[in-house]
Amino acid sequence: MRYILILLALLLTAPVQATQIAIIIDDIGYRQTDEAVLSLPNGITLSVIPHTPLGQQLAKQGHQRGHEIMLHIPMQALNGKNLGQGGLTNEMDEQELKHQLKDSIANIPYAKGANNHMGSLLTQLESPMTWLMQSLKEQDLYFVDSRTTRFSVASEQAQQHEVPLLRRQIFLDNDVSEQALEKQFKQIILKAKNDENIVVIAHPYPETVHFLNQNLHRLEAEGISLVHTSKLLPITMISNKATSSVQVLR
């Protein structure tokens, strides 16, 4: 009974958690203009494509400036678009896919998590997603399902393999006009207030970087904190010297 009373007291006196959002800028690594992401506040998470001309450099520089780094894994899309080096396809067997992914993880330093680049085909397939999550689990990386298709089984496989999981709720910049960016930004604020913690994905377009630099201050005014993506992971620590677990609540 004493322990229950102590637990209740802790719950009642615990500070109320502020509304938080994570904004991931992905597709980073190919264009010289991608360097502009380093001008963004370090609360922004940078997701970098492996084996790209600027990928390693921007991952290192971003980490030095305080950004959280993720691996943006190229995965086969329904449109058949070229994936470049490091791409994962449905023609790979387990050994090939895991070897390719291991090389990609090694190519991007400081990565704490991963999300899919394209992948509207591959994320629908159970076996490749099983192998992917087994590899991420071994490397202690979390996964964000970009949800490029509503038929994705990536989240389901992440949960089955106890990979820390989040899902993208909003794309900021499918349209980079000022009016469209403003509309999506207002939607982000509204959804954050209703859902508390959300994940937003954007891209390193010059228009997006400029808009974010001009408007991110509005989040604080709305009582919303911009945090690294890993801060949104619901983590339950088991009181054991050598054991910890991640409990997915979404």
Short mmCIF file of C-alpha atoms in Angstrom, two decimals:
data_model
loop_
_atom_site.label_atom_id
_atom_site.label_comp_id
_atom_site.label_asym_id
_atom_site.label_seq_id
_atom_site.Cartn_x
_atom_site.Cartn_y
_atom_site.Cartn_z
CA MET A 1 0.00 0.00 0.00
CA ARG A 2 2.87 2.36 0.85
CA TYR A 3 4.36 1.88 -2.62
CA ILE A 4 1.02 2.65 -4.27
CA LEU A 5 0.74 5.90 -2.30
CA ILE A 6 4.29 6.86 -3.29
CA LEU A 7 3.52 6.14 -6.94
CA LEU A 8 0.34 8.24 -6.78
CA ALA A 9 2.24 11.10 -5.19
CA LEU A 10 4.85 11.00 -7.94
CA LEU A 11 2.17 11.01 -10.62
CA LEU A 12 0.34 13.94 -9.06
CA THR A 13 3.49 16.03 -8.65
CA ALA A 14 5.04 15.20 -12.03
CA PRO A 15 5.24 18.18 -14.38
CA VAL A 16 2.72 18.27 -17.20
CA GLN A 17 4.45 17.37 -20.46
CA ALA A 18 4.34 20.15 -23.01
CA THR A 19 3.07 19.54 -26.51
CA GLN A 20 6.00 18.40 -28.62
CA ILE A 21 6.64 17.96 -32.33
CA ALA A 22 9.50 16.52 -34.31
CA ILE A 23 10.29 17.85 -37.77
CA ILE A 24 12.39 15.58 -39.96
CA ILE A 25 14.09 16.98 -43.04
CA ASP A 26 14.82 14.02 -45.28
CA ASP A 27 16.13 13.44 -48.82
CA ILE A 28 19.41 15.07 -47.74
CA GLY A 29 22.67 14.33 -49.54
CA TYR A 30 22.44 14.88 -53.28
CA ARG A 31 22.25 18.64 -53.91
CA GLN A 32 24.64 21.42 -52.95
CA THR A 33 21.62 23.41 -51.79
CA ASP A 34 21.04 20.73 -49.11
CA GLU A 35 23.74 22.46 -47.07
CA ALA A 36 21.12 25.09 -46.20
CA VAL A 37 19.55 22.67 -43.70
CA LEU A 38 22.46 23.50 -41.39
CA SER A 39 20.97 26.99 -40.99
CA LEU A 40 17.91 25.50 -39.28
CA PRO A 41 17.59 25.34 -35.47
CA ASN A 42 19.26 22.24 -34.07
CA GLY A 43 15.92 20.92 -32.83
CA ILE A 44 15.30 19.83 -36.42
CA THR A 45 16.17 16.19 -37.21
CA LEU A 46 18.18 15.54 -40.40
CA SER A 47 17.58 12.28 -42.30
CA VAL A 48 20.41 11.61 -44.75
CA ILE A 49 20.47 9.33 -47.80
CA PRO A 50 23.48 6.96 -47.74
CA HIS A 51 26.16 6.85 -50.42
CA THR A 52 25.38 10.37 -51.66
CA PRO A 53 27.91 13.09 -52.56
CA LEU A 54 27.19 15.20 -49.45
CA GLY A 55 25.66 12.62 -47.11
CA GLN A 56 28.58 11.90 -44.77
CA GLN A 57 29.68 15.52 -44.67
CA LEU A 58 26.23 16.85 -43.78
CA ALA A 59 25.66 14.12 -41.19
CA LYS A 60 28.92 15.05 -39.46
CA GLN A 61 28.28 18.79 -39.66
CA GLY A 62 24.70 18.41 -38.54
CA HIS A 63 25.74 16.32 -35.54
CA GLN A 64 28.37 18.90 -34.58
CA ARG A 65 25.69 21.61 -34.62
CA GLY A 66 23.40 19.59 -32.36
CA HIS A 67 20.98 18.08 -34.90
CA GLU A 68 19.78 14.51 -34.46
CA ILE A 69 20.79 12.40 -37.46
CA MET A 70 18.75 9.68 -39.11
CA LEU A 71 19.39 7.29 -42.00
CA HIS A 72 17.04 7.84 -44.95
CA ILE A 73 16.89 4.34 -46.49
CA PRO A 74 16.13 4.15 -50.23
CA MET A 75 13.42 1.55 -50.79
CA GLN A 76 11.72 0.34 -53.94
CA ALA A 77 8.75 2.43 -55.03
CA LEU A 78 5.75 1.49 -57.14
CA ASN A 79 6.81 3.99 -59.81
CA GLY A 80 10.09 2.14 -60.42
CA LYS A 81 12.20 5.24 -59.79
CA ASN A 82 15.95 4.66 -59.65
CA LEU A 83 17.08 4.18 -56.04
CA GLY A 84 20.79 4.76 -56.47
CA GLN A 85 23.45 3.05 -54.35
CA GLY A 86 22.13 1.56 -51.14
CA GLY A 87 18.63 0.92 -52.45
CA LEU A 88 16.63 -2.00 -51.10
CA THR A 89 14.44 -3.95 -53.55
CA ASN A 90 12.05 -6.88 -53.54
CA GLU A 91 14.54 -8.89 -55.63
CA MET A 92 16.98 -9.11 -52.72
CA ASP A 93 17.13 -12.13 -50.47
CA GLU A 94 17.63 -11.80 -46.73
CA GLN A 95 21.43 -11.83 -46.88
CA GLU A 96 21.61 -9.25 -49.68
CA LEU A 97 19.17 -6.87 -48.03
CA LYS A 98 20.84 -7.05 -44.63
CA HIS A 99 24.30 -6.59 -46.14
CA GLN A 100 23.14 -3.57 -48.13
CA LEU A 101 21.50 -2.04 -45.07
CA LYS A 102 24.59 -2.64 -42.93
CA ASP A 103 26.70 -0.75 -45.47
CA SER A 104 24.22 2.13 -45.48
CA ILE A 105 24.17 2.38 -41.69
CA ALA A 106 27.98 2.44 -41.66
CA ASN A 107 27.96 5.18 -44.32
CA ILE A 108 26.00 7.72 -42.27
CA PRO A 109 27.69 8.54 -38.96
CA TYR A 110 25.77 9.37 -35.77
CA ALA A 111 22.44 7.99 -37.03
CA LYS A 112 20.06 7.22 -34.15
CA GLY A 113 17.12 6.13 -36.28
CA ALA A 114 15.93 5.49 -39.81
CA ASN A 115 13.00 6.15 -42.10
CA ASN A 116 12.10 5.08 -45.60
CA HIS A 117 13.00 7.05 -48.72
CA MET A 118 10.21 6.21 -51.19
CA GLY A 119 9.31 2.58 -50.45
CA SER A 120 5.68 2.52 -51.57
CA LEU A 121 6.31 -1.01 -52.87
CA LEU A 122 8.84 -2.45 -50.42
CA THR A 123 7.09 -1.30 -47.25
CA GLN A 124 4.07 -3.39 -48.27
CA LEU A 125 6.11 -6.61 -48.24
CA GLU A 126 6.36 -8.61 -45.02
CA SER A 127 9.66 -10.45 -45.57
CA PRO A 128 11.80 -7.42 -46.51
CA MET A 129 10.30 -5.43 -43.63
CA THR A 130 11.01 -8.32 -41.24
CA TRP A 131 14.67 -8.38 -42.33
CA LEU A 132 14.88 -4.61 -42.11
CA MET A 133 13.55 -4.49 -38.56
CA GLN A 134 15.79 -7.33 -37.45
CA SER A 135 18.77 -5.28 -38.67
CA LEU A 136 17.58 -2.04 -37.05
CA LYS A 137 17.03 -3.88 -33.77
CA GLU A 138 20.59 -5.22 -33.88
CA GLN A 139 21.93 -1.72 -34.52
CA ASP A 140 19.74 -0.17 -31.79
CA LEU A 141 18.04 2.23 -34.22
CA TYR A 142 14.47 3.48 -34.03
CA PHE A 143 12.21 3.59 -37.09
CA VAL A 144 9.87 6.25 -38.43
CA ASP A 145 7.34 4.97 -40.95
CA SER A 146 7.11 7.73 -43.57
CA ARG A 147 3.83 6.13 -44.68
CA THR A 148 4.32 6.58 -48.39
CA THR A 149 1.52 4.02 -48.79
CA ARG A 150 -1.48 3.26 -46.60
CA PHE A 151 -0.72 -0.44 -47.14
CA SER A 152 2.64 -0.26 -45.31
CA VAL A 153 3.41 -3.16 -42.99
CA ALA A 154 6.60 -1.50 -41.73
CA SER A 155 5.02 -0.30 -38.50
CA GLU A 156 3.54 -3.73 -37.81
CA GLN A 157 6.91 -5.42 -38.30
CA ALA A 158 8.69 -2.79 -36.18
CA GLN A 159 6.29 -3.53 -33.32
CA GLN A 160 6.71 -7.28 -33.69
CA HIS A 161 10.50 -6.93 -33.48
CA GLU A 162 10.39 -4.37 -30.66
CA VAL A 163 11.98 -1.63 -32.73
CA PRO A 164 11.11 1.80 -31.26
CA LEU A 165 8.50 3.21 -33.64
CA LEU A 166 6.94 6.48 -34.70
CA ARG A 167 4.75 7.32 -37.69
CA ARG A 168 4.67 10.41 -39.87
CA GLN A 169 1.46 12.40 -39.43
CA ILE A 170 1.97 15.36 -41.79
CA PHE A 171 4.04 16.24 -44.86
CA LEU A 172 4.85 19.95 -44.76
CA ASP A 173 5.91 20.66 -48.31
CA ASN A 174 4.23 18.59 -51.02
CA ASP A 175 3.56 22.07 -52.41
CA VAL A 176 6.26 24.68 -51.72
CA SER A 177 4.23 27.78 -52.48
CA GLU A 178 4.02 30.24 -49.58
CA GLN A 179 0.27 29.74 -49.27
CA ALA A 180 0.54 25.95 -49.19
CA LEU A 181 3.37 25.95 -46.64
CA GLU A 182 1.39 28.32 -44.41
CA LYS A 183 -1.70 26.13 -44.67
CA GLN A 184 0.25 23.02 -43.67
CA PHE A 185 2.04 24.86 -40.86
CA LYS A 186 -1.29 25.92 -39.37
CA GLN A 187 -2.46 22.31 -39.68
CA ILE A 188 0.66 21.20 -37.80
CA ILE A 189 -0.10 23.60 -34.96
CA LEU A 190 -3.73 22.49 -34.79
CA LYS A 191 -2.89 18.79 -34.86
CA ALA A 192 -0.12 19.23 -32.28
CA LYS A 193 -2.59 20.84 -29.89
CA ASN A 194 -5.09 18.02 -30.39
CA ASP A 195 -2.70 15.04 -30.49
CA GLU A 196 0.11 16.45 -28.29
CA ASN A 197 3.05 14.76 -29.99
CA ILE A 198 3.36 14.52 -33.79
CA VAL A 199 5.97 13.77 -36.44
CA VAL A 200 6.28 16.06 -39.46
CA ILE A 201 8.35 15.32 -42.57
CA ALA A 202 9.70 18.01 -44.86
CA HIS A 203 12.43 18.28 -47.48
CA PRO A 204 15.54 20.41 -48.06
CA TYR A 205 13.88 22.66 -50.64
CA PRO A 206 15.11 26.27 -50.46
CA GLU A 207 11.49 27.40 -50.02
CA THR A 208 10.98 25.01 -47.10
CA VAL A 209 14.21 25.99 -45.34
CA HIS A 210 13.38 29.69 -45.71
CA PHE A 211 9.82 29.19 -44.47
CA LEU A 212 10.92 27.22 -41.40
CA ASN A 213 13.60 29.74 -40.48
CA GLN A 214 11.00 32.50 -40.67
CA ASN A 215 8.18 30.69 -38.84
CA LEU A 216 9.47 28.14 -36.32
CA HIS A 217 9.35 30.80 -33.59
CA ARG A 218 5.55 30.60 -33.81
CA LEU A 219 5.58 27.13 -32.26
CA GLU A 220 6.84 28.38 -28.92
CA ALA A 221 4.18 31.09 -28.91
CA GLU A 222 1.58 28.31 -29.27
CA GLY A 223 3.05 26.31 -26.40
CA ILE A 224 4.63 23.73 -28.71
CA SER A 225 8.19 22.46 -28.24
CA LEU A 226 10.35 21.41 -31.19
CA VAL A 227 12.31 18.31 -30.16
CA HIS A 228 14.57 15.68 -31.66
CA THR A 229 12.61 12.77 -33.06
CA SER A 230 13.92 10.31 -30.46
CA LYS A 231 12.37 12.46 -27.71
CA LEU A 232 8.91 11.37 -28.90
CA LEU A 233 9.65 7.69 -28.42
CA PRO A 234 7.67 6.33 -25.45
CA ILE A 235 10.36 4.65 -23.37
CA THR A 236 9.84 2.49 -20.30
CA MET A 237 13.02 1.61 -18.44
CA ILE A 238 12.99 -1.66 -16.53
CA SER A 239 14.82 -1.32 -13.23
CA ASN A 240 17.51 -3.84 -14.02
CA LYS A 241 21.18 -3.11 -14.39
CA ALA A 242 21.52 -4.65 -17.83
CA THR A 243 17.99 -4.46 -19.19
CA SER A 244 15.88 -1.79 -20.84
CA SER A 245 12.83 -1.97 -23.07
CA VAL A 246 10.91 0.32 -25.35
CA GLN A 247 7.14 0.24 -25.13
CA VAL A 248 5.36 1.39 -28.27
CA LEU A 249 2.12 3.14 -27.32
CA ARG A 250 0.99 4.52 -30.68
#
